Short mmCIF file of C-alpha atoms and ligand atoms in Angstrom, two decimals:
data_model
loop_
_atom_site.label_atom_id
_atom_site.label_comp_id
_atom_site.label_asym_id
_atom_site.label_seq_id
_atom_site.Cartn_x
_atom_site.Cartn_y
_atom_site.Cartn_z
CA UNK A 1 108.93 65.30 -179.24
CA UNK A 2 111.73 67.86 -179.11
CA UNK A 3 109.29 70.72 -178.42
CA UNK A 4 107.54 68.66 -175.79
CA UNK A 5 110.85 68.08 -173.97
CA UNK A 6 111.75 71.79 -174.15
CA UNK A 7 108.38 72.95 -172.90
CA UNK A 8 108.47 70.46 -170.02
CA UNK A 9 111.99 71.64 -169.07
CA UNK A 10 110.76 75.24 -168.95
CA UNK A 11 107.76 74.22 -166.90
CA UNK A 12 109.93 72.37 -164.38
CA UNK A 13 112.20 75.35 -164.02
CA UNK A 14 109.36 77.70 -163.15
CA UNK A 15 107.50 75.17 -161.04
CA UNK A 16 106.48 76.46 -157.60
CA UNK A 17 104.86 74.20 -155.01
CA UNK A 18 104.06 75.32 -151.50
CA UNK A 19 102.89 72.15 -149.81
CA UNK A 20 103.87 68.52 -149.76
CA UNK A 21 100.59 67.71 -151.53
CA UNK A 22 101.32 70.07 -154.40
CA UNK A 23 104.79 68.55 -154.76
CA UNK A 24 103.38 65.04 -154.81
CA UNK A 25 100.86 66.06 -157.47
CA UNK A 26 103.62 67.51 -159.62
CA UNK A 27 105.68 64.35 -159.18
CA UNK A 28 102.84 62.11 -160.26
CA UNK A 29 102.04 64.37 -163.21
CA UNK A 30 105.64 64.29 -164.43
CA UNK A 31 107.28 61.12 -163.21
CA UNK A 32 104.36 58.91 -162.14
CA UNK A 33 103.45 55.72 -164.00
CA UNK A 34 101.29 57.71 -166.38
CA UNK A 35 103.29 60.89 -166.01
CA UNK A 36 104.33 63.03 -168.94
CA UNK A 37 108.00 62.16 -168.74
CA UNK A 38 107.24 58.45 -168.34
CA UNK A 39 105.08 58.71 -171.42
CA UNK A 40 107.90 60.35 -173.36
CA UNK A 41 110.14 57.43 -172.47
CA UNK A 42 107.54 55.12 -173.97
CA UNK A 43 107.38 57.28 -177.09
CA UNK A 44 111.16 57.10 -177.24
CA UNK A 45 110.92 53.49 -178.42
CA UNK A 46 109.48 54.73 -181.72
CA UNK A 47 112.27 57.26 -182.33
CA UNK A 48 114.35 56.31 -185.36
CA UNK A 49 117.65 54.80 -184.28
CA UNK A 50 119.84 57.60 -185.74
CA UNK A 51 118.04 60.09 -183.44
CA UNK A 52 118.02 57.85 -180.38
CA UNK A 53 121.31 59.19 -179.02
CA UNK A 54 120.25 62.83 -179.15
CA UNK A 55 116.77 62.26 -177.74
CA UNK A 56 118.03 59.79 -175.16
CA UNK A 57 120.35 62.39 -173.67
CA UNK A 58 117.64 65.06 -173.69
CA UNK A 59 115.13 62.78 -172.02
CA UNK A 60 117.58 61.77 -169.29
CA UNK A 61 118.36 65.42 -168.63
CA UNK A 62 114.67 66.14 -168.33
CA UNK A 63 114.13 63.28 -165.90
CA UNK A 64 117.05 64.35 -163.68
CA UNK A 65 115.89 67.97 -163.76
CA UNK A 66 112.38 66.98 -162.66
CA UNK A 67 113.63 64.66 -159.90
CA UNK A 68 116.07 67.16 -158.43
CA UNK A 69 113.56 70.01 -158.57
CA UNK A 70 111.03 67.90 -156.70
CA UNK A 71 113.67 66.89 -154.16
CA UNK A 72 114.70 70.52 -153.63
CA UNK A 73 111.12 71.68 -153.14
CA UNK A 74 110.49 68.85 -150.71
CA UNK A 75 113.42 69.69 -148.47
CA UNK A 76 112.51 73.40 -148.58
CA UNK A 77 108.98 72.66 -147.42
CA UNK A 78 110.20 70.25 -144.76
CA UNK A 79 112.64 72.79 -143.38
CA UNK A 80 110.09 75.54 -142.91
CA UNK A 81 107.60 72.96 -141.75
CA UNK A 82 109.89 71.58 -139.07
CA UNK A 83 111.02 74.99 -137.82
CA UNK A 84 107.40 76.03 -137.61
CA UNK A 85 106.72 73.03 -135.41
CA UNK A 86 109.58 73.70 -132.97
CA UNK A 87 109.20 77.48 -132.83
CA UNK A 88 106.25 78.44 -130.72
CA UNK A 89 106.23 82.22 -130.64
CA UNK A 90 103.73 82.29 -127.81
CA UNK A 91 105.95 80.22 -125.51
CA UNK A 92 107.34 82.22 -122.55
CA UNK A 93 111.16 82.58 -122.59
CA UNK A 94 113.46 80.44 -120.45
CA UNK A 95 114.63 82.30 -117.38
CA UNK A 96 118.41 82.19 -117.09
CA UNK A 97 119.81 82.71 -113.60
CA UNK A 98 121.55 86.08 -113.68
CA UNK A 99 124.08 85.48 -110.94
CA UNK A 100 124.76 88.19 -108.43
CA UNK A 101 127.41 90.61 -107.36
CA UNK A 102 129.68 89.64 -104.54
CA UNK A 103 128.58 91.28 -101.26
CA UNK A 104 132.00 92.96 -100.96
CA UNK A 105 131.50 94.53 -104.41
CA UNK A 106 127.98 95.63 -103.52
CA UNK A 107 129.15 97.41 -100.39
CA UNK A 108 132.26 98.85 -102.03
CA UNK A 109 130.14 100.42 -104.72
CA UNK A 110 127.66 101.73 -102.20
CA UNK A 111 130.42 103.41 -100.16
CA UNK A 112 132.15 104.82 -103.25
CA UNK A 113 128.84 106.08 -104.63
CA UNK A 114 128.04 107.97 -101.42
CA UNK A 115 131.39 109.76 -101.52
CA UNK A 116 131.10 110.36 -105.25
CA UNK A 117 127.91 112.28 -104.48
CA UNK A 118 129.91 114.37 -102.01
CA UNK A 119 132.33 115.25 -104.82
CA UNK A 120 135.11 112.71 -104.16
CA UNK A 121 137.02 111.12 -107.04
CA UNK A 122 138.11 107.48 -107.04
CA UNK A 123 141.85 106.74 -106.95
CA UNK A 124 143.49 103.36 -107.27
CA UNK A 125 147.04 102.13 -106.84
CA UNK A 126 149.21 99.00 -106.88
CA UNK A 127 148.73 96.13 -104.42
CA UNK A 128 152.47 95.40 -104.49
CA UNK A 129 154.03 98.45 -102.94
CA UNK A 130 157.27 99.80 -101.56
CA UNK A 131 158.08 100.71 -97.99
CA UNK A 132 157.93 104.44 -98.76
CA UNK A 133 154.28 104.52 -99.84
CA UNK A 134 152.95 102.12 -97.20
CA UNK A 135 155.00 103.26 -94.18
CA UNK A 136 157.76 105.81 -94.53
CA UNK A 137 155.76 108.63 -96.15
CA UNK A 138 152.95 107.96 -93.66
CA UNK A 139 155.13 108.84 -90.70
CA UNK A 140 155.62 105.32 -89.40
CA UNK A 141 158.66 105.38 -87.12
CA UNK A 142 161.08 102.55 -88.00
CA UNK A 143 160.17 100.60 -84.88
CA UNK A 144 156.40 100.78 -85.42
CA UNK A 145 154.79 97.36 -84.83
CA UNK A 146 152.84 97.46 -88.14
CA UNK A 147 156.16 97.11 -89.95
CA UNK A 148 156.73 93.89 -88.11
CA UNK A 149 156.84 90.69 -90.13
CA UNK A 150 153.70 89.60 -88.27
CA UNK A 151 151.56 92.17 -90.02
CA UNK A 152 153.19 92.71 -93.35
CA UNK A 153 153.83 90.29 -96.18
CA UNK A 154 157.27 91.22 -97.44
CA UNK A 155 158.29 90.29 -100.96
CA UNK A 156 161.84 91.56 -100.62
CA UNK A 157 163.26 93.15 -97.52
CA UNK A 158 166.24 95.00 -98.90
CA UNK A 159 166.78 98.68 -98.05
CA UNK A 160 163.56 99.79 -99.76
CA UNK A 161 161.36 96.76 -99.13
CA UNK A 162 158.78 95.54 -101.61
CA UNK A 163 155.65 94.35 -99.85
CA UNK A 164 151.92 93.78 -100.13
CA UNK A 165 150.13 96.93 -99.03
CA UNK A 166 148.57 96.65 -95.57
CA UNK A 167 146.21 99.57 -96.20
CA UNK A 168 145.16 101.75 -99.15
CA UNK A 169 146.68 104.81 -97.46
CA UNK A 170 149.51 104.11 -99.91
CA UNK A 171 147.20 105.28 -102.70
CA UNK A 172 146.67 108.53 -100.81
CA UNK A 173 150.45 109.07 -100.69
CA UNK A 174 150.63 108.52 -104.45
CA UNK A 175 147.75 110.97 -104.93
CA UNK A 176 149.43 113.63 -102.73
CA UNK A 177 152.63 113.21 -104.73
CA UNK A 178 151.07 113.75 -108.10
CA UNK A 179 147.60 115.32 -107.98
CA UNK A 180 147.06 119.09 -107.96
CA UNK A 181 145.48 120.54 -104.79
CA UNK A 182 142.79 120.48 -103.52
CA UNK A 183 142.53 116.68 -103.32
CA UNK A 184 139.29 114.88 -102.56
CA UNK A 185 139.54 111.13 -103.18
CA UNK A 186 138.38 107.74 -102.00
CA UNK A 187 140.65 104.74 -102.46
CA UNK A 188 138.92 101.36 -102.60
CA UNK A 189 141.11 98.28 -102.79
CA UNK A 190 142.37 94.97 -101.55
CA UNK A 191 144.85 94.88 -98.68
CA UNK A 192 146.95 92.17 -97.06
CA UNK A 193 147.96 91.47 -93.49
CA UNK A 194 149.76 88.47 -92.14
CA UNK A 195 147.04 87.40 -89.69
CA UNK A 196 145.77 83.98 -88.68
CA UNK A 197 142.49 83.36 -90.50
CA UNK A 198 139.48 83.26 -88.16
CA UNK A 199 135.84 84.35 -88.08
CA UNK A 200 136.98 87.89 -87.27
CA UNK A 201 140.24 88.26 -89.20
CA UNK A 202 141.58 87.35 -92.61
CA UNK A 203 144.89 87.87 -94.35
CA UNK A 204 143.12 89.51 -97.29
CA UNK A 205 140.41 92.12 -96.93
CA UNK A 206 139.15 95.28 -98.60
CA UNK A 207 139.18 98.90 -97.59
CA UNK A 208 137.86 102.22 -98.69
CA UNK A 209 140.02 105.04 -97.46
CA UNK A 210 139.38 108.73 -98.06
CA UNK A 211 141.46 111.90 -98.15
CA UNK A 212 140.50 115.55 -98.36
CA UNK A 213 143.20 118.23 -98.51
CA UNK A 214 142.58 121.93 -99.03
CA UNK A 215 143.16 125.22 -97.26
CA UNK A 216 141.35 125.51 -93.92
CA UNK A 217 140.06 121.94 -93.70
CA UNK A 218 139.11 121.32 -90.06
CA UNK A 219 138.16 118.49 -87.73
CA UNK A 220 134.56 119.78 -87.91
CA UNK A 221 134.57 119.22 -91.70
CA UNK A 222 135.69 115.65 -91.12
CA UNK A 223 133.00 115.04 -88.53
CA UNK A 224 130.34 116.39 -90.84
CA UNK A 225 131.52 114.30 -93.83
CA UNK A 226 131.56 111.11 -91.74
CA UNK A 227 128.16 111.85 -90.17
CA UNK A 228 126.63 112.37 -93.64
CA UNK A 229 128.25 109.15 -94.85
CA UNK A 230 126.91 107.20 -91.85
CA UNK A 231 123.40 108.52 -92.44
CA UNK A 232 123.50 107.52 -96.12
CA UNK A 233 124.93 104.10 -95.33
CA UNK A 234 123.09 103.12 -92.14
CA UNK A 235 119.92 105.21 -92.24
CA UNK A 236 118.86 108.82 -91.76
CA UNK A 237 118.50 108.54 -87.98
CA UNK A 238 122.10 107.34 -87.46
CA UNK A 239 124.34 109.07 -84.94
CA UNK A 240 128.13 108.91 -84.75
CA UNK A 241 130.58 109.25 -81.93
CA UNK A 242 134.34 109.60 -82.01
CA UNK A 243 136.80 108.11 -79.56
CA UNK A 244 140.40 109.31 -79.37
CA UNK A 245 142.80 106.93 -81.09
CA UNK A 246 146.26 106.77 -82.57
CA UNK A 247 147.54 106.45 -86.13
CA UNK A 248 151.05 107.53 -87.10
CA UNK A 249 149.75 109.49 -90.09
CA UNK A 250 146.97 111.48 -88.42
CA UNK A 251 146.95 113.88 -85.47
CA UNK A 252 144.53 114.03 -83.76
CA UNK A 253 143.12 110.59 -84.61
CA UNK A 254 139.81 108.95 -83.78
CA UNK A 255 137.82 105.77 -84.07
CA UNK A 256 134.29 106.29 -85.33
CA UNK A 257 131.28 104.40 -84.00
CA UNK A 258 127.82 104.52 -85.54
CA UNK A 259 124.67 103.98 -83.50
CA UNK A 260 123.61 100.35 -83.82
CA UNK A 261 121.14 100.08 -86.69
CA UNK A 262 119.72 96.82 -85.32
CA UNK A 263 118.61 97.91 -81.83
CA UNK A 264 118.80 101.69 -82.43
CA UNK A 265 121.01 102.21 -79.44
CA UNK A 266 119.14 100.02 -76.96
CA UNK A 267 121.84 97.35 -76.93
CA UNK A 268 121.76 93.96 -78.69
CA UNK A 269 124.15 91.09 -79.34
CA UNK A 270 125.42 92.68 -82.59
CA UNK A 271 126.62 95.80 -80.75
CA UNK A 272 127.40 93.68 -77.68
CA UNK A 273 124.99 95.68 -75.60
CA UNK A 274 126.76 99.00 -76.15
CA UNK A 275 124.40 100.51 -78.74
CA UNK A 276 127.43 101.45 -80.90
CA UNK A 277 129.29 99.76 -83.79
CA UNK A 278 132.85 100.62 -84.71
CA UNK A 279 133.07 101.49 -88.41
CA UNK A 280 136.30 103.32 -89.19
CA UNK A 281 139.45 105.15 -88.21
CA UNK A 282 140.05 108.79 -89.08
CA UNK A 283 142.04 111.88 -88.26
CA UNK A 284 143.63 115.12 -89.40
CA UNK A 285 146.54 114.39 -91.75
CA UNK A 286 149.78 114.76 -89.79
CA UNK A 287 151.84 117.74 -91.07
CA UNK A 288 154.81 115.36 -91.45
CA UNK A 289 152.77 113.34 -93.97
CA UNK A 290 151.88 116.44 -96.00
CA UNK A 291 155.51 117.57 -96.04
CA UNK A 292 156.77 114.09 -97.04
CA UNK A 293 154.69 114.40 -100.22
CA UNK A 294 155.80 117.97 -100.88
CA UNK A 295 152.66 119.75 -99.61
CA UNK A 296 153.09 122.97 -97.61
CA UNK A 297 151.59 122.06 -94.21
CA UNK A 298 151.35 125.72 -93.16
CA UNK A 299 149.01 126.44 -96.04
CA UNK A 300 147.12 123.17 -96.36
CA UNK A 301 145.42 120.83 -93.97
CA UNK A 302 143.28 117.77 -94.49
CA UNK A 303 141.54 114.78 -93.05
CA UNK A 304 141.71 111.07 -93.83
CA UNK A 305 139.58 108.11 -92.92
CA UNK A 306 139.63 104.42 -93.61
CA UNK A 307 137.18 101.56 -93.23
CA UNK A 308 137.06 97.83 -93.89
CA UNK A 309 134.47 96.86 -96.50
CA UNK A 310 133.90 93.39 -95.00
CA UNK A 311 133.25 94.96 -91.62
CA UNK A 312 130.63 97.35 -93.05
CA UNK A 313 129.07 94.43 -94.97
CA UNK A 314 129.00 92.33 -91.78
CA UNK A 315 127.12 95.10 -89.99
CA UNK A 316 124.78 95.62 -92.90
CA UNK A 317 123.81 91.95 -93.23
CA UNK A 318 124.81 90.58 -89.81
CA UNK A 319 127.27 88.14 -91.32
CA UNK A 320 129.03 86.56 -88.38
CA UNK A 321 131.95 84.84 -90.06
CA UNK A 322 134.34 86.86 -92.21
CA UNK A 323 135.52 83.70 -93.98
CA UNK A 324 132.19 83.55 -95.84
CA UNK A 325 133.38 86.41 -98.02
CA UNK A 326 136.34 84.47 -99.35
CA UNK A 327 135.16 80.89 -99.70
CA UNK A 328 132.85 81.38 -102.69
CA UNK A 329 130.22 79.09 -101.22
CA UNK A 330 127.27 79.51 -103.58
CA UNK A 331 124.76 79.04 -100.77
CA UNK A 332 126.16 82.19 -99.17
CA UNK A 333 126.58 84.18 -102.39
CA UNK A 334 123.03 83.37 -103.58
CA UNK A 335 121.64 85.22 -100.58
CA UNK A 336 122.69 88.43 -102.33
CA UNK A 337 120.99 87.67 -105.65
CA UNK A 338 118.28 90.26 -105.16
CA UNK A 339 120.83 92.90 -104.35
CA UNK A 340 122.00 93.26 -107.95
N1 LIG B 401 145.01 103.19 -92.65
C1 LIG B 401 144.24 102.89 -91.48
C2 LIG B 401 144.10 101.37 -91.37
O1 LIG B 401 144.39 100.68 -92.29
C3 LIG B 401 142.89 103.50 -91.47
C4 LIG B 401 142.92 104.99 -91.40
C5 LIG B 401 142.96 105.73 -92.55
C6 LIG B 401 142.92 105.63 -90.17
C7 LIG B 401 143.01 107.12 -92.48
C8 LIG B 401 142.95 107.00 -90.11
C9 LIG B 401 142.99 107.72 -91.24
O2 LIG B 401 143.69 100.87 -90.35
#
């Protein structure tokens, strides 16, 4: 009987069943009514009483070993069986909505990428600025209306005020102060102006401004750079025109219009019948501005330009209300899903 128990134990240990049927067969063979272990229990009755204790323990061990082995094999088979059932490798994957970039980001990157191709670096600076970088170094006379409380959000208005930048020209000042010459940068960023919110104005918007300073930089270079930009952004057939303008930090200054890409100059309601769309301000950097940042204005000259990203995006997609860009209405944002 002892050998029988030992050999059954060894058999149970090395038992391998792959299907529920095989497991059931093994169970019947070992633990069924006429199973080998059941039979051993019957035989146990004939064991002399002084050996009963020893054999009793052995038999119980054997029975537990058989039951737990069968249980373990059963759950193993069920596990693989159930995962097989729920894992159809031929099933097409679930499509997760990818989301989309914000139209302002799409246009910002497009503008920056165009200038990057022209050899411009990207420069960034703080949104909370001081009076020097936003106004003083940019040749704003103290009485200039842009310093007025109506336009600027002041944080502290002590001698050197702390304020929210009203344009990213402040980044250009920082670049002129610290970068080696020549400088060729674009400055994308968020700007703040204390304006009543309407379809055409917002107190927060985004700009990309540019600056190029080297020896012998001329107005013709600026015109060429802006024309190339306009053709990349609005199409190869685009034309530009410049109208005289005024900025404290540039002299001469101009506003740039691009030929309307909707009606191609014929006149439509987007260009209000003129055939032209205003896209940016620009000009030759005023010598006072160069000197304020420690650049020798007799040796160096440069041009600067600045545009509103929302405005360019409005022209690109004919968005009529600027507020759409800030309200995070998914119905609006989803229209740009394909523009990833
Ligand atoms: N800083 C000007 C603005 O915010 C734009 C500009 C930049 C104009 C550079 C001329 C040259 O409106």
